[in-house]
Amino acid sequence: MGNGVTASGGIDQFYLTQGEAKDFGNAFRDMTQKERDVYTAGLSREYDAFVNWVSTSRGIAPETIRNDLGAYMFDAQTAKDKHLVDDVLGREEAFRQIARDAGVDPDQTKLVTDAEPGFLSSLMGSRKQAFGHGEALQAGEGVKASSSLCTGAPAVLAWTGDMNAMCGR
């Protein structure tokens, strides 16, 4: 039995692509040696960069990382025991530590996070976006809230009132 999908009764499989190696990962064919070489070389470079960063940042010999730690994912306590992290903290403790590290009093700080708009807010254009566009853009001069309804895309809406006002016109 080879690689790929096997079935009795038949499966017709067609894979259309343009360009060399564009169907890498196709379950219906084996990886070529050239593909294996290219992707292995890329993985090697990325792993070398990772090892160098961890070695420099954590003061751990590259040989220890390569031969003992590998690329495993460790639970929090094991990561601390192996000096991969400084401490194991809960969310609130971590925020307090970040405040201390930034030189501010944790008791005098407040965490403010952006919240995703709800359905109605999103429908009514709560995001900052360029007038008449559905894609959110950075806030700036001439950028105002505008609903994706204002782009002219088909949508189901029950609305009473002036659509121009909703679309910022």
Short mmCIF file of N, CA and C in Angstrom, two decimals:
data_model
loop_
_atom_site.label_atom_id
_atom_site.label_comp_id
_atom_site.label_asym_id
_atom_site.label_seq_id
_atom_site.Cartn_x
_atom_site.Cartn_y
_atom_site.Cartn_z
N MET A 1 0.84 -1.17 0.00
CA MET A 1 0.00 0.00 0.00
C MET A 1 0.89 1.24 0.00
N GLY A 2 0.60 2.19 -0.86
CA GLY A 2 1.41 3.40 -0.97
C GLY A 2 0.81 4.56 -0.19
N ASN A 3 1.35 5.72 -0.45
CA ASN A 3 0.85 6.93 0.19
C ASN A 3 -0.46 7.36 -0.45
N GLY A 4 -1.19 8.23 0.22
CA GLY A 4 -2.39 8.82 -0.35
C GLY A 4 -3.65 8.16 0.14
N VAL A 5 -4.69 8.29 -0.67
CA VAL A 5 -6.02 7.80 -0.33
C VAL A 5 -6.27 6.53 -1.10
N THR A 6 -6.81 5.52 -0.43
CA THR A 6 -7.13 4.25 -1.07
C THR A 6 -8.61 3.99 -0.88
N ALA A 7 -9.27 3.54 -1.93
CA ALA A 7 -10.70 3.24 -1.83
C ALA A 7 -11.05 2.11 -2.78
N SER A 8 -12.07 1.36 -2.41
CA SER A 8 -12.59 0.37 -3.34
C SER A 8 -13.80 1.01 -4.00
N GLY A 9 -14.02 0.74 -5.25
CA GLY A 9 -15.12 1.37 -5.95
C GLY A 9 -14.69 2.59 -6.73
N GLY A 10 -13.51 3.08 -6.41
CA GLY A 10 -12.91 4.15 -7.21
C GLY A 10 -13.22 5.55 -6.76
N ILE A 11 -12.18 6.34 -6.78
CA ILE A 11 -12.28 7.77 -6.59
C ILE A 11 -11.51 8.40 -7.73
N ASP A 12 -12.16 9.26 -8.48
CA ASP A 12 -11.45 9.99 -9.51
C ASP A 12 -10.88 11.23 -8.86
N GLN A 13 -9.60 11.43 -9.04
CA GLN A 13 -8.93 12.56 -8.41
C GLN A 13 -8.26 13.38 -9.48
N PHE A 14 -8.55 14.67 -9.49
CA PHE A 14 -7.93 15.59 -10.43
C PHE A 14 -7.39 16.75 -9.61
N TYR A 15 -6.16 17.12 -9.84
CA TYR A 15 -5.55 18.21 -9.11
C TYR A 15 -4.96 19.15 -10.15
N LEU A 16 -5.50 20.34 -10.25
CA LEU A 16 -5.04 21.31 -11.23
C LEU A 16 -4.12 22.30 -10.55
N THR A 17 -3.01 22.59 -11.18
CA THR A 17 -2.06 23.54 -10.61
C THR A 17 -1.24 24.17 -11.70
N GLN A 18 -0.60 25.25 -11.39
CA GLN A 18 0.32 25.91 -12.31
C GLN A 18 1.62 26.14 -11.56
N GLY A 19 2.73 25.77 -12.13
CA GLY A 19 4.03 26.03 -11.53
C GLY A 19 4.55 24.84 -10.75
N GLU A 20 5.87 24.77 -10.73
CA GLU A 20 6.55 23.67 -10.05
C GLU A 20 6.27 23.68 -8.55
N ALA A 21 5.93 22.54 -8.00
CA ALA A 21 5.72 22.30 -6.58
C ALA A 21 4.50 23.03 -6.01
N LYS A 22 3.62 23.54 -6.86
CA LYS A 22 2.44 24.24 -6.36
C LYS A 22 1.44 23.27 -5.73
N ASP A 23 1.57 21.99 -5.99
CA ASP A 23 0.68 21.03 -5.35
C ASP A 23 1.37 20.26 -4.24
N PHE A 24 2.40 20.89 -3.65
CA PHE A 24 3.07 20.26 -2.50
C PHE A 24 2.03 19.96 -1.43
N GLY A 25 2.10 18.78 -0.87
CA GLY A 25 1.13 18.37 0.14
C GLY A 25 -0.06 17.64 -0.43
N ASN A 26 -0.10 17.46 -1.73
CA ASN A 26 -1.17 16.71 -2.37
C ASN A 26 -1.15 15.28 -1.84
N ALA A 27 -2.23 14.87 -1.22
CA ALA A 27 -2.30 13.53 -0.61
C ALA A 27 -2.30 12.42 -1.65
N PHE A 28 -2.45 12.75 -2.92
CA PHE A 28 -2.55 11.73 -3.95
C PHE A 28 -1.24 11.46 -4.67
N ARG A 29 -0.16 12.05 -4.20
CA ARG A 29 1.14 11.76 -4.80
C ARG A 29 2.24 11.86 -3.75
N ASP A 30 3.34 11.16 -4.00
CA ASP A 30 4.49 11.22 -3.10
C ASP A 30 5.21 12.55 -3.25
N MET A 31 5.89 12.96 -2.19
CA MET A 31 6.74 14.14 -2.23
C MET A 31 7.96 13.81 -3.08
N THR A 32 8.37 14.77 -3.90
CA THR A 32 9.57 14.54 -4.72
C THR A 32 10.81 14.80 -3.85
N GLN A 33 11.95 14.30 -4.29
CA GLN A 33 13.19 14.52 -3.56
C GLN A 33 13.54 16.00 -3.52
N LYS A 34 13.30 16.70 -4.62
CA LYS A 34 13.59 18.14 -4.66
C LYS A 34 12.72 18.87 -3.63
N GLU A 35 11.43 18.53 -3.56
CA GLU A 35 10.55 19.15 -2.56
C GLU A 35 11.06 18.87 -1.15
N ARG A 36 11.42 17.63 -0.91
CA ARG A 36 11.93 17.25 0.41
C ARG A 36 13.18 18.08 0.76
N ASP A 37 14.10 18.22 -0.22
CA ASP A 37 15.32 18.98 0.01
C ASP A 37 15.03 20.46 0.29
N VAL A 38 14.15 21.06 -0.50
CA VAL A 38 13.83 22.48 -0.35
C VAL A 38 13.18 22.73 1.02
N TYR A 39 12.19 21.94 1.37
CA TYR A 39 11.49 22.17 2.64
C TYR A 39 12.35 21.81 3.85
N THR A 40 13.18 20.79 3.73
CA THR A 40 14.09 20.43 4.82
C THR A 40 15.11 21.54 5.05
N ALA A 41 15.63 22.13 3.98
CA ALA A 41 16.58 23.23 4.11
C ALA A 41 15.92 24.43 4.79
N GLY A 42 14.69 24.73 4.42
CA GLY A 42 13.96 25.84 5.04
C GLY A 42 13.70 25.58 6.52
N LEU A 43 13.29 24.37 6.85
CA LEU A 43 13.07 24.02 8.26
C LEU A 43 14.36 24.11 9.05
N SER A 44 15.45 23.68 8.45
CA SER A 44 16.75 23.74 9.12
C SER A 44 17.14 25.17 9.44
N ARG A 45 16.96 26.08 8.46
CA ARG A 45 17.27 27.50 8.70
C ARG A 45 16.40 28.06 9.82
N GLU A 46 15.11 27.77 9.80
CA GLU A 46 14.20 28.27 10.83
C GLU A 46 14.57 27.71 12.20
N TYR A 47 14.92 26.42 12.26
CA TYR A 47 15.29 25.82 13.54
C TYR A 47 16.61 26.42 14.06
N ASP A 48 17.56 26.66 13.16
CA ASP A 48 18.82 27.30 13.57
C ASP A 48 18.54 28.69 14.16
N ALA A 49 17.67 29.46 13.51
CA ALA A 49 17.34 30.80 14.03
C ALA A 49 16.66 30.69 15.39
N PHE A 50 15.77 29.71 15.55
CA PHE A 50 15.09 29.48 16.82
C PHE A 50 16.10 29.12 17.91
N VAL A 51 16.98 28.19 17.62
CA VAL A 51 18.00 27.76 18.59
C VAL A 51 18.88 28.93 18.99
N ASN A 52 19.32 29.72 18.01
CA ASN A 52 20.17 30.87 18.32
C ASN A 52 19.45 31.89 19.18
N TRP A 53 18.18 32.14 18.89
CA TRP A 53 17.41 33.12 19.66
C TRP A 53 17.23 32.63 21.10
N VAL A 54 16.83 31.37 21.27
CA VAL A 54 16.64 30.83 22.62
C VAL A 54 17.96 30.80 23.36
N SER A 55 19.03 30.39 22.70
CA SER A 55 20.35 30.32 23.33
C SER A 55 20.78 31.70 23.84
N THR A 56 20.65 32.70 22.98
CA THR A 56 21.03 34.06 23.35
C THR A 56 20.10 34.63 24.43
N SER A 57 18.82 34.46 24.25
CA SER A 57 17.83 35.06 25.16
C SER A 57 17.80 34.40 26.53
N ARG A 58 17.99 33.09 26.57
CA ARG A 58 17.85 32.36 27.82
C ARG A 58 19.18 31.92 28.41
N GLY A 59 20.30 32.13 27.70
CA GLY A 59 21.61 31.73 28.21
C GLY A 59 21.77 30.23 28.30
N ILE A 60 21.21 29.51 27.34
CA ILE A 60 21.29 28.04 27.31
C ILE A 60 22.16 27.66 26.11
N ALA A 61 23.09 26.76 26.31
CA ALA A 61 23.99 26.34 25.23
C ALA A 61 23.18 25.76 24.06
N PRO A 62 23.56 26.13 22.83
CA PRO A 62 22.84 25.60 21.66
C PRO A 62 22.79 24.07 21.64
N GLU A 63 23.87 23.41 22.10
CA GLU A 63 23.89 21.94 22.11
C GLU A 63 22.82 21.38 23.05
N THR A 64 22.59 22.07 24.17
CA THR A 64 21.55 21.63 25.11
C THR A 64 20.18 21.75 24.46
N ILE A 65 19.97 22.85 23.75
CA ILE A 65 18.68 23.04 23.08
C ILE A 65 18.48 21.96 22.02
N ARG A 66 19.49 21.75 21.19
CA ARG A 66 19.37 20.78 20.09
C ARG A 66 19.26 19.34 20.60
N ASN A 67 20.09 18.97 21.59
CA ASN A 67 20.19 17.57 21.98
C ASN A 67 19.29 17.17 23.15
N ASP A 68 18.96 18.10 24.02
CA ASP A 68 18.16 17.74 25.20
C ASP A 68 16.74 18.32 25.14
N LEU A 69 16.63 19.58 24.79
CA LEU A 69 15.31 20.22 24.79
C LEU A 69 14.56 20.00 23.48
N GLY A 70 15.28 19.94 22.38
CA GLY A 70 14.64 19.72 21.09
C GLY A 70 13.63 20.80 20.79
N ALA A 71 12.58 20.43 20.10
CA ALA A 71 11.51 21.37 19.77
C ALA A 71 10.23 20.95 20.47
N TYR A 72 10.37 20.33 21.63
CA TYR A 72 9.20 19.88 22.38
C TYR A 72 8.42 21.05 22.94
N MET A 73 7.15 20.84 23.17
CA MET A 73 6.33 21.79 23.91
C MET A 73 6.24 21.23 25.33
N PHE A 74 6.63 22.04 26.30
CA PHE A 74 6.64 21.61 27.69
C PHE A 74 5.49 22.27 28.44
N ASP A 75 5.02 21.59 29.49
CA ASP A 75 4.06 22.23 30.38
C ASP A 75 4.77 23.37 31.09
N ALA A 76 4.00 24.26 31.70
CA ALA A 76 4.54 25.49 32.28
C ALA A 76 5.63 25.21 33.32
N GLN A 77 5.40 24.29 34.24
CA GLN A 77 6.37 24.04 35.30
C GLN A 77 7.66 23.43 34.76
N THR A 78 7.55 22.51 33.80
CA THR A 78 8.74 21.91 33.20
C THR A 78 9.53 22.99 32.45
N ALA A 79 8.82 23.88 31.74
CA ALA A 79 9.50 24.97 31.04
C ALA A 79 10.26 25.84 32.03
N LYS A 80 9.68 26.09 33.20
CA LYS A 80 10.38 26.88 34.22
C LYS A 80 11.59 26.11 34.74
N ASP A 81 11.41 24.83 35.02
CA ASP A 81 12.51 24.00 35.52
C ASP A 81 13.68 23.96 34.53
N LYS A 82 13.38 24.03 33.24
CA LYS A 82 14.42 23.98 32.20
C LYS A 82 14.91 25.38 31.81
N HIS A 83 14.46 26.39 32.55
CA HIS A 83 14.89 27.79 32.35
C HIS A 83 14.45 28.37 31.02
N LEU A 84 13.33 27.86 30.49
CA LEU A 84 12.79 28.40 29.25
C LEU A 84 11.86 29.59 29.51
N VAL A 85 11.33 29.68 30.72
CA VAL A 85 10.50 30.81 31.14
C VAL A 85 10.97 31.25 32.51
N ASP A 86 10.68 32.50 32.85
CA ASP A 86 11.11 33.03 34.15
C ASP A 86 10.21 32.59 35.28
N ASP A 87 8.90 32.54 35.01
CA ASP A 87 7.97 32.23 36.08
C ASP A 87 6.68 31.71 35.48
N VAL A 88 5.85 31.14 36.32
CA VAL A 88 4.53 30.66 35.92
C VAL A 88 3.53 31.48 36.69
N LEU A 89 2.76 32.29 35.98
CA LEU A 89 1.82 33.20 36.61
C LEU A 89 0.43 33.04 36.00
N GLY A 90 -0.57 33.38 36.78
CA GLY A 90 -1.91 33.48 36.25
C GLY A 90 -2.06 34.80 35.50
N ARG A 91 -3.18 34.99 34.86
CA ARG A 91 -3.41 36.17 34.04
C ARG A 91 -3.23 37.46 34.83
N GLU A 92 -3.91 37.59 35.96
CA GLU A 92 -3.82 38.82 36.75
C GLU A 92 -2.40 39.04 37.28
N GLU A 93 -1.76 37.96 37.76
CA GLU A 93 -0.39 38.08 38.25
C GLU A 93 0.54 38.53 37.14
N ALA A 94 0.33 38.00 35.94
CA ALA A 94 1.18 38.36 34.80
C ALA A 94 1.02 39.84 34.47
N PHE A 95 -0.20 40.35 34.46
CA PHE A 95 -0.42 41.77 34.19
C PHE A 95 0.23 42.64 35.25
N ARG A 96 0.15 42.22 36.50
CA ARG A 96 0.78 42.98 37.58
C ARG A 96 2.31 43.00 37.40
N GLN A 97 2.87 41.86 37.01
CA GLN A 97 4.32 41.78 36.79
C GLN A 97 4.73 42.65 35.61
N ILE A 98 3.93 42.68 34.56
CA ILE A 98 4.23 43.53 33.41
C ILE A 98 4.25 44.99 33.84
N ALA A 99 3.30 45.38 34.67
CA ALA A 99 3.27 46.76 35.18
C ALA A 99 4.54 47.06 35.97
N ARG A 100 4.93 46.16 36.86
CA ARG A 100 6.17 46.36 37.64
C ARG A 100 7.37 46.47 36.72
N ASP A 101 7.45 45.57 35.73
CA ASP A 101 8.57 45.61 34.78
C ASP A 101 8.61 46.93 34.01
N ALA A 102 7.44 47.52 33.78
CA ALA A 102 7.36 48.80 33.06
C ALA A 102 7.61 49.98 33.99
N GLY A 103 7.80 49.70 35.29
CA GLY A 103 8.11 50.76 36.23
C GLY A 103 6.90 51.53 36.73
N VAL A 104 5.73 50.91 36.67
CA VAL A 104 4.52 51.58 37.17
C VAL A 104 3.91 50.74 38.29
N ASP A 105 3.13 51.39 39.11
CA ASP A 105 2.47 50.74 40.23
C ASP A 105 1.32 49.88 39.72
N PRO A 106 1.36 48.57 39.95
CA PRO A 106 0.28 47.70 39.48
C PRO A 106 -1.09 48.10 40.01
N ASP A 107 -1.13 48.69 41.21
CA ASP A 107 -2.41 49.09 41.79
C ASP A 107 -2.97 50.35 41.13
N GLN A 108 -2.13 51.04 40.38
CA GLN A 108 -2.57 52.27 39.71
C GLN A 108 -2.70 52.08 38.20
N THR A 109 -2.75 50.83 37.75
CA THR A 109 -2.89 50.56 36.32
C THR A 109 -4.22 49.91 36.04
N LYS A 110 -4.66 50.06 34.83
CA LYS A 110 -5.92 49.47 34.40
C LYS A 110 -5.69 48.85 33.03
N LEU A 111 -6.10 47.63 32.86
CA LEU A 111 -5.97 46.95 31.59
C LEU A 111 -7.19 47.28 30.74
N VAL A 112 -6.94 47.81 29.56
CA VAL A 112 -8.01 48.14 28.63
C VAL A 112 -7.75 47.33 27.37
N THR A 113 -8.72 46.54 26.98
CA THR A 113 -8.57 45.73 25.77
C THR A 113 -9.64 46.09 24.78
N ASP A 114 -9.30 45.96 23.52
CA ASP A 114 -10.30 46.14 22.47
C ASP A 114 -11.23 44.95 22.48
N ALA A 115 -12.50 45.21 22.33
CA ALA A 115 -13.48 44.14 22.24
C ALA A 115 -14.00 44.08 20.82
N GLU A 116 -14.21 42.89 20.34
CA GLU A 116 -14.80 42.73 19.02
C GLU A 116 -16.22 43.29 19.06
N PRO A 117 -16.63 44.04 18.04
CA PRO A 117 -17.99 44.54 18.05
C PRO A 117 -18.99 43.40 17.93
N GLY A 118 -20.12 43.56 18.58
CA GLY A 118 -21.19 42.58 18.47
C GLY A 118 -21.81 42.63 17.08
N PHE A 119 -22.78 41.76 16.83
CA PHE A 119 -23.40 41.66 15.52
C PHE A 119 -24.02 42.98 15.10
N LEU A 120 -24.83 43.57 15.97
CA LEU A 120 -25.52 44.80 15.60
C LEU A 120 -24.53 45.94 15.40
N SER A 121 -23.55 46.04 16.30
CA SER A 121 -22.55 47.10 16.15
C SER A 121 -21.77 46.93 14.85
N SER A 122 -21.43 45.71 14.54
CA SER A 122 -20.70 45.43 13.31
C SER A 122 -21.56 45.77 12.10
N LEU A 123 -22.83 45.39 12.16
CA LEU A 123 -23.76 45.67 11.07
C LEU A 123 -23.90 47.16 10.84
N MET A 124 -23.90 47.92 11.92
CA MET A 124 -24.09 49.35 11.81
C MET A 124 -22.77 50.11 11.63
N GLY A 125 -21.68 49.41 11.47
CA GLY A 125 -20.42 50.05 11.11
C GLY A 125 -19.64 50.61 12.29
N SER A 126 -19.50 49.85 13.33
CA SER A 126 -18.79 50.35 14.50
C SER A 126 -17.28 50.42 14.28
N ARG A 127 -16.78 49.80 13.23
CA ARG A 127 -15.35 49.85 12.95
C ARG A 127 -14.99 51.16 12.28
N LYS A 128 -13.75 51.59 12.46
CA LYS A 128 -13.24 52.74 11.72
C LYS A 128 -12.87 52.22 10.34
N GLN A 129 -13.46 52.81 9.32
CA GLN A 129 -13.17 52.36 7.98
C GLN A 129 -13.41 53.52 7.01
N ALA A 130 -12.79 53.39 5.86
CA ALA A 130 -12.96 54.42 4.84
C ALA A 130 -14.40 54.42 4.37
N PHE A 131 -14.92 55.60 4.12
CA PHE A 131 -16.30 55.72 3.69
C PHE A 131 -16.55 54.85 2.46
N GLY A 132 -17.61 54.04 2.54
CA GLY A 132 -18.01 53.23 1.40
C GLY A 132 -17.25 51.94 1.23
N HIS A 133 -16.36 51.60 2.16
CA HIS A 133 -15.58 50.37 2.05
C HIS A 133 -15.92 49.45 3.21
N GLY A 134 -15.95 48.14 2.93
CA GLY A 134 -16.26 47.17 3.96
C GLY A 134 -15.05 46.77 4.79
N GLU A 135 -13.85 47.06 4.30
CA GLU A 135 -12.64 46.64 5.02
C GLU A 135 -12.26 47.69 6.05
N ALA A 136 -11.94 47.24 7.26
CA ALA A 136 -11.52 48.17 8.31
C ALA A 136 -10.15 48.73 7.97
N LEU A 137 -9.97 50.02 8.18
CA LEU A 137 -8.70 50.68 7.94
C LEU A 137 -8.25 51.38 9.21
N GLN A 138 -7.02 51.83 9.24
CA GLN A 138 -6.53 52.59 10.39
C GLN A 138 -7.28 53.91 10.47
N ALA A 139 -7.60 54.31 11.69
CA ALA A 139 -8.27 55.59 11.87
C ALA A 139 -7.32 56.70 11.45
N GLY A 140 -7.87 57.70 10.82
CA GLY A 140 -7.05 58.83 10.41
C GLY A 140 -7.92 59.91 9.82
N GLU A 141 -7.29 60.92 9.31
CA GLU A 141 -8.05 62.04 8.75
C GLU A 141 -8.92 61.56 7.59
N GLY A 142 -10.17 61.93 7.62
CA GLY A 142 -11.09 61.57 6.55
C GLY A 142 -11.66 60.17 6.67
N VAL A 143 -11.32 59.43 7.72
CA VAL A 143 -11.83 58.08 7.90
C VAL A 143 -12.94 58.14 8.93
N LYS A 144 -14.10 57.61 8.59
CA LYS A 144 -15.22 57.63 9.51
C LYS A 144 -15.89 56.27 9.54
N ALA A 145 -16.70 56.04 10.54
CA ALA A 145 -17.41 54.77 10.64
C ALA A 145 -18.34 54.63 9.46
N SER A 146 -18.37 53.44 8.89
CA SER A 146 -19.22 53.18 7.74
C SER A 146 -19.58 51.70 7.75
N SER A 147 -20.80 51.39 7.49
CA SER A 147 -21.26 50.01 7.51
C SER A 147 -20.87 49.29 6.23
N SER A 148 -20.67 47.98 6.32
CA SER A 148 -20.43 47.20 5.11
C SER A 148 -21.65 47.24 4.21
N LEU A 149 -22.80 47.62 4.76
CA LEU A 149 -24.00 47.77 3.93
C LEU A 149 -23.83 48.90 2.93
N CYS A 150 -22.96 49.85 3.25
CA CYS A 150 -22.77 51.04 2.41
C CYS A 150 -21.97 50.74 1.15
N THR A 151 -21.43 49.55 1.04
CA THR A 151 -20.60 49.21 -0.13
C THR A 151 -21.44 48.77 -1.31
N GLY A 152 -22.73 48.52 -1.08
CA GLY A 152 -23.60 48.07 -2.16
C GLY A 152 -23.65 46.57 -2.28
N ALA A 153 -22.96 45.83 -1.37
CA ALA A 153 -23.02 44.38 -1.40
C ALA A 153 -24.41 43.92 -0.99
N PRO A 154 -24.90 42.82 -1.54
CA PRO A 154 -26.23 42.33 -1.15
C PRO A 154 -26.28 42.02 0.35
N ALA A 155 -27.36 42.38 0.99
CA ALA A 155 -27.53 42.13 2.41
C ALA A 155 -29.01 42.13 2.74
N VAL A 156 -29.36 41.40 3.79
CA VAL A 156 -30.72 41.40 4.28
C VAL A 156 -30.77 42.38 5.45
N LEU A 157 -31.70 43.33 5.39
CA LEU A 157 -31.76 44.35 6.43
C LEU A 157 -33.19 44.83 6.58
N ALA A 158 -33.62 44.92 7.81
CA ALA A 158 -34.89 45.58 8.10
C ALA A 158 -34.51 46.91 8.74
N TRP A 159 -34.77 48.01 8.04
CA TRP A 159 -34.31 49.32 8.50
C TRP A 159 -35.38 50.34 8.19
N THR A 160 -35.61 51.20 9.11
CA THR A 160 -36.49 52.32 8.85
C THR A 160 -35.70 53.58 9.14
N GLY A 161 -35.66 54.46 8.21
CA GLY A 161 -34.88 55.68 8.38
C GLY A 161 -34.04 55.96 7.16
N ASP A 162 -33.23 56.97 7.27
CA ASP A 162 -32.41 57.43 6.17
C ASP A 162 -31.10 56.65 6.10
N MET A 163 -30.92 55.84 5.06
CA MET A 163 -29.70 55.05 4.88
C MET A 163 -28.49 55.96 4.69
N ASN A 164 -28.68 57.15 4.12
CA ASN A 164 -27.55 58.08 3.93
C ASN A 164 -26.94 58.47 5.26
N ALA A 165 -27.76 58.65 6.27
CA ALA A 165 -27.25 59.00 7.59
C ALA A 165 -26.43 57.86 8.16
N MET A 166 -26.89 56.63 7.96
CA MET A 166 -26.17 55.47 8.49
C MET A 166 -24.82 55.33 7.78
N CYS A 167 -24.76 55.66 6.51
CA CYS A 167 -23.55 55.47 5.73
C CYS A 167 -22.63 56.69 5.76
N GLY A 168 -22.93 57.68 6.55
CA GLY A 168 -22.03 58.81 6.72
C GLY A 168 -22.10 59.81 5.60
N ARG A 169 -23.19 59.84 4.85
CA ARG A 169 -23.31 60.80 3.74
C ARG A 169 -24.00 62.05 4.19
#
